[in-house]
C-alpha positions as CSV (number, residue, x, y, z in Angstrom):
1,X,3.5,53.7,-26.6
2,X,5.7,53.3,-23.6
3,X,8.8,52.7,-25.7
4,X,8.0,55.8,-27.8
5,X,7.7,57.9,-24.6
6,X,11.0,56.4,-23.4
7,X,12.8,57.2,-26.6
8,X,11.4,60.8,-26.6
9,X,12.6,61.2,-23.0
10,X,16.1,60.3,-23.9
11,X,16.1,62.7,-26.9
12,X,14.8,65.5,-24.7
13,X,17.6,64.9,-22.2
14,X,20.1,65.2,-25.0
15,X,18.5,68.4,-26.3
16,X,18.7,69.9,-22.8
17,X,22.4,69.1,-22.6
18,X,22.9,70.6,-26.1
19,X,21.2,73.8,-24.9
20,X,23.4,73.9,-21.8
21,X,26.5,73.1,-23.8
22,X,25.6,76.0,-26.1
23,X,25.8,78.4,-23.1
24,X,29.5,77.8,-22.9
25,X,29.9,79.2,-26.4
26,X,27.3,82.0,-26.1
27,X,28.6,83.0,-22.7
28,X,31.8,84.2,-24.3
29,X,30.0,86.9,-26.1
30,X,29.6,89.3,-23.2
31,X,27.1,87.8,-20.7
32,X,29.6,87.8,-17.9
33,X,29.2,91.2,-16.3
34,X,26.9,92.1,-13.3
35,X,26.2,90.4,-10.0
36,X,25.4,86.7,-9.9
37,X,22.0,87.3,-8.5
38,X,21.0,89.8,-11.2
39,X,22.5,87.7,-14.0
40,X,20.4,84.8,-12.8
41,X,17.3,86.9,-12.6
42,X,17.9,88.2,-16.1
43,X,18.0,84.5,-17.1
44,X,14.6,83.8,-15.6
45,X,12.7,87.1,-15.7
46,X,11.3,86.9,-19.2
47,X,9.9,83.4,-18.6
48,X,8.6,84.5,-15.1
49,X,6.5,87.2,-16.8
50,X,5.0,84.8,-19.3
51,X,4.5,82.1,-16.7
52,X,2.8,84.5,-14.3
53,X,0.1,85.2,-16.9
54,X,-0.1,81.4,-17.6
55,X,-0.6,80.6,-13.9
56,X,-3.2,83.4,-13.6
57,X,-5.5,81.6,-16.1
58,X,-4.6,78.2,-14.6
59,X,-5.2,79.1,-11.0
60,X,-8.7,77.6,-10.7
61,X,-7.2,74.2,-11.8
62,X,-3.8,74.4,-10.2
63,X,-4.1,76.9,-7.3
64,X,-5.1,74.5,-4.6
65,X,-2.4,72.0,-5.6
66,X,0.3,74.7,-5.6
67,X,-0.7,76.0,-2.2
68,X,-0.8,72.5,-0.7
69,X,2.7,71.7,-2.1
70,X,4.2,75.1,-1.7
71,X,7.0,74.0,0.6
72,X,8.3,71.2,-1.7
73,X,7.9,73.4,-4.7
74,X,9.9,76.2,-3.0
75,X,12.6,73.8,-2.1
76,X,13.0,72.5,-5.7
77,X,12.9,76.1,-7.0
78,X,15.6,77.2,-4.6
79,X,17.9,74.4,-5.6
80,X,17.5,74.5,-9.4
81,X,16.3,78.0,-10.3
82,X,18.1,80.1,-7.6
83,X,21.1,78.4,-6.0
84,X,22.5,76.3,-8.9
85,X,22.7,79.1,-11.6
86,X,23.6,81.9,-9.1
87,X,26.5,80.0,-7.5
88,X,27.6,78.8,-11.0
89,X,28.0,82.5,-12.0
90,X,29.9,83.1,-8.8
91,X,32.1,80.1,-9.4
92,X,33.0,81.2,-12.9
93,X,33.9,84.7,-11.6
94,X,36.0,83.4,-8.7
95,X,37.6,80.2,-9.9
96,X,38.9,78.8,-13.1
97,X,36.6,77.4,-15.8
98,X,38.5,74.1,-15.4
99,X,37.7,73.8,-11.7
100,X,34.0,74.8,-12.2
101,X,33.6,72.2,-15.0
102,X,35.3,69.6,-12.9
103,X,32.9,69.8,-10.0
104,X,29.9,69.8,-12.2
105,X,31.2,66.7,-13.9
106,X,30.9,65.0,-10.6
107,X,27.2,65.8,-10.4
108,X,26.0,62.6,-12.1
109,X,27.7,60.5,-9.4
110,X,26.0,62.6,-6.7
111,X,22.6,62.2,-8.5
112,X,22.9,58.5,-8.8
113,X,23.9,58.1,-5.2
114,X,21.2,60.5,-4.0
115,X,18.5,58.7,-6.0
116,X,19.6,55.4,-4.6
117,X,19.4,56.8,-1.0
118,X,16.2,58.9,-1.5
119,X,14.2,56.7,-3.8
120,X,15.8,53.3,-3.6
121,X,16.8,53.6,-7.3
122,X,18.5,50.5,-8.5
123,X,22.0,51.3,-10.0
124,X,23.2,47.8,-11.1
125,X,26.4,47.0,-13.0
126,X,25.3,48.8,-16.1
127,X,24.4,51.9,-14.2
128,X,27.7,52.0,-12.3
129,X,29.7,51.5,-15.6
130,X,27.6,54.2,-17.3
131,X,28.5,56.7,-14.6
132,X,32.1,55.6,-14.6
133,X,32.6,55.9,-18.4
134,X,30.7,59.3,-18.4
135,X,32.8,60.6,-15.6
136,X,36.0,59.5,-17.3
137,X,34.9,61.1,-20.6
138,X,34.1,64.4,-18.8
139,X,37.5,64.4,-17.1
140,X,39.3,63.9,-20.4
141,X,37.4,66.9,-21.8
142,X,37.8,69.1,-18.7
143,X,41.6,68.4,-18.4
144,X,42.1,68.4,-22.2
145,X,43.5,64.9,-22.1
146,X,46.4,66.0,-19.9
147,X,47.2,63.6,-17.1
148,X,49.7,66.1,-15.8
149,X,47.0,68.7,-15.4
150,X,44.9,66.1,-13.5
151,X,47.7,65.4,-11.1
152,X,48.4,69.1,-10.6
153,X,44.8,69.8,-9.7
154,X,44.2,71.3,-6.2
155,X,41.0,72.3,-4.4
156,X,41.2,76.0,-3.7
157,X,39.1,78.1,-1.3
158,X,37.7,79.9,-4.3
159,X,36.2,76.6,-5.5
160,X,33.5,76.8,-2.8
161,X,30.8,78.2,-5.1
162,X,31.5,75.6,-7.7
163,X,31.1,72.8,-5.2
164,X,27.8,74.4,-3.9
165,X,26.6,74.7,-7.5
166,X,27.3,71.0,-8.2
167,X,25.5,70.0,-5.0
168,X,22.5,72.2,-5.7
169,X,22.1,70.7,-9.2
170,X,22.4,67.2,-7.9
171,X,19.8,68.1,-5.2
172,X,17.5,69.6,-7.8
173,X,17.6,66.4,-10.0
174,X,17.1,64.1,-7.1
175,X,14.2,66.2,-5.8
176,X,12.2,66.2,-9.1
177,X,10.1,63.1,-8.1
178,X,8.6,65.4,-5.5
179,X,6.7,67.2,-8.3
180,X,3.0,67.0,-7.7
181,X,1.6,64.5,-10.2
182,X,-1.5,66.7,-10.6
183,X,0.6,69.5,-12.2
184,X,1.5,69.4,-15.8
185,X,5.1,69.8,-16.7
186,X,4.5,73.4,-17.9
187,X,2.6,74.3,-14.8
188,X,5.3,72.7,-12.6
189,X,8.1,74.7,-14.3
190,X,6.0,77.9,-14.3
191,X,5.6,77.7,-10.5
192,X,9.4,77.0,-10.1
193,X,10.4,79.9,-12.3
194,X,7.9,82.4,-10.7
195,X,8.9,81.4,-7.1
196,X,12.6,81.5,-8.0
197,X,12.3,84.9,-9.7
198,X,10.6,86.4,-6.7
199,X,13.4,85.1,-4.4
200,X,16.1,86.4,-6.7
201,X,14.4,89.8,-6.9
202,X,14.3,90.0,-3.1
203,X,18.0,89.0,-2.8
204,X,19.0,91.3,-5.6
205,X,17.3,94.3,-4.0
206,X,18.9,93.6,-0.7
207,X,22.4,92.8,-1.9
208,X,22.6,95.4,-4.6
209,X,25.3,94.9,-7.2
210,X,25.7,95.8,-10.8
211,X,22.6,95.1,-12.9
212,X,23.6,93.7,-16.4
213,X,22.2,95.6,-19.3
214,X,22.0,94.6,-23.0
215,X,24.2,97.5,-24.2
216,X,25.2,95.8,-27.4
217,X,23.4,93.6,-29.9
218,X,25.7,90.7,-29.0
219,X,24.9,90.9,-25.3
220,X,21.2,91.3,-26.1
221,X,21.3,88.2,-28.3
222,X,23.2,86.3,-25.6
223,X,20.5,87.2,-23.0
224,X,17.7,86.1,-25.3
225,X,19.5,82.8,-25.8
226,X,20.0,82.3,-22.1
227,X,16.4,83.2,-21.3
228,X,15.0,80.8,-23.9
229,X,17.2,77.8,-24.5
230,X,19.2,76.8,-21.4
231,X,16.5,78.1,-19.1
232,X,12.9,77.6,-20.1
233,X,13.2,75.0,-22.9
234,X,16.1,73.0,-21.4
235,X,14.5,72.8,-17.9
236,X,11.1,71.9,-19.4
237,X,12.4,68.9,-21.4
238,X,14.9,67.9,-18.7
239,X,12.2,67.8,-16.1
240,X,9.9,65.8,-18.3
241,X,12.6,63.4,-19.4
242,X,13.8,62.9,-15.8
243,X,10.2,62.2,-14.7
244,X,10.0,59.4,-17.3
245,X,13.3,57.7,-16.8
246,X,14.1,58.7,-13.3
247,X,17.0,60.8,-11.9
248,X,19.6,58.1,-11.8
249,X,19.1,57.2,-15.5
250,X,19.0,60.9,-16.5
251,X,22.2,61.6,-14.5
252,X,24.8,60.4,-17.0
253,X,23.4,62.7,-19.7
254,X,25.0,65.6,-17.7
255,X,28.3,64.5,-19.1
256,X,27.2,65.6,-22.6
257,X,27.3,69.3,-21.5
258,X,31.1,69.7,-21.7
259,X,31.1,67.5,-24.9
260,X,28.5,69.8,-26.6
261,X,30.3,72.8,-25.3
262,X,33.5,71.7,-26.9
263,X,31.8,70.6,-30.1
264,X,30.0,74.0,-30.5
265,X,33.2,75.8,-29.8
266,X,34.8,73.9,-32.7
267,X,31.8,74.6,-35.0
268,X,30.9,78.1,-34.1
269,X,34.1,79.7,-32.7
270,X,36.7,78.0,-34.9
271,X,38.4,76.1,-32.1
272,X,40.6,73.2,-33.1
273,X,39.5,69.6,-32.9
274,X,41.9,67.8,-30.7
275,X,42.3,64.1,-30.0
276,X,41.0,64.5,-26.4
277,X,37.6,65.7,-27.9
278,X,37.3,62.3,-29.7
279,X,38.5,60.2,-26.7
280,X,36.2,62.1,-24.3
281,X,33.2,61.9,-26.7
282,X,33.7,58.1,-27.2
283,X,33.8,57.4,-23.5
284,X,30.7,59.5,-22.9
285,X,28.9,57.7,-25.7
286,X,29.9,54.3,-24.3
287,X,28.5,55.4,-20.9
288,X,25.2,56.5,-22.5
289,X,24.9,53.2,-24.4
290,X,25.3,51.3,-21.2
291,X,22.9,53.7,-19.5
292,X,20.2,52.9,-22.2
293,X,20.3,49.3,-21.1
294,X,19.0,50.3,-17.7
295,X,15.8,51.7,-19.2
């Protein structure tokens, strides 16, 4: 039974990364206009409406737990539901896609280190090699196999939001063990989404900015995809998988996001398969194989 749950957790983590990788391809179809706060709210708002109804009927069972743990739940929501996606939208708008991807590829390292410090998670040789191979694979994909591009990379002031986004995601993953054990995974995510949506609505109302609208079928389909797959479903299975295997074991799976992004670009957008796709994919696969030994 335990091994079955463990295998399911690993598959769920892969699915979450597939959904997030798909956002790279879907995001090219017009979901790039509007303020970062409103774009993030559009991502969570449909789920927040459904989850609000869900929590209303669950309040007798979960209400006292939610109120007692409101501070930690708000912290987790701020990191994963508000700061991470909002600053990622800001990063994409102000810096290059390469820079934004690079900083996010460093998130697994931060998660493993954070888990070791916060929860005394054992890394070990297999864990360290898993993170190393995953990071190398992600770098190969991000820099398209060009060592010259790697050497030419410079940190720019416009990269600030990308750095904050990577730190927020790492903080979210490390903080997941703070989830009240009395809450189911659905209730936990429901609380995070509702709290985050309220915060985003307040910030959006204060800051103003352009509100994105589904003015074409393509943009509408993109918004539906973002609201369902990389948001509700991906976060639900990622949270559950991380709870089972721990943040440090889940961390290397983050390197699958640029791999799936590139693979879906080849399959759906007609992009060319290059040698660096294969090299990066092999390195990431080796990292995940080593990571599986830790479980």
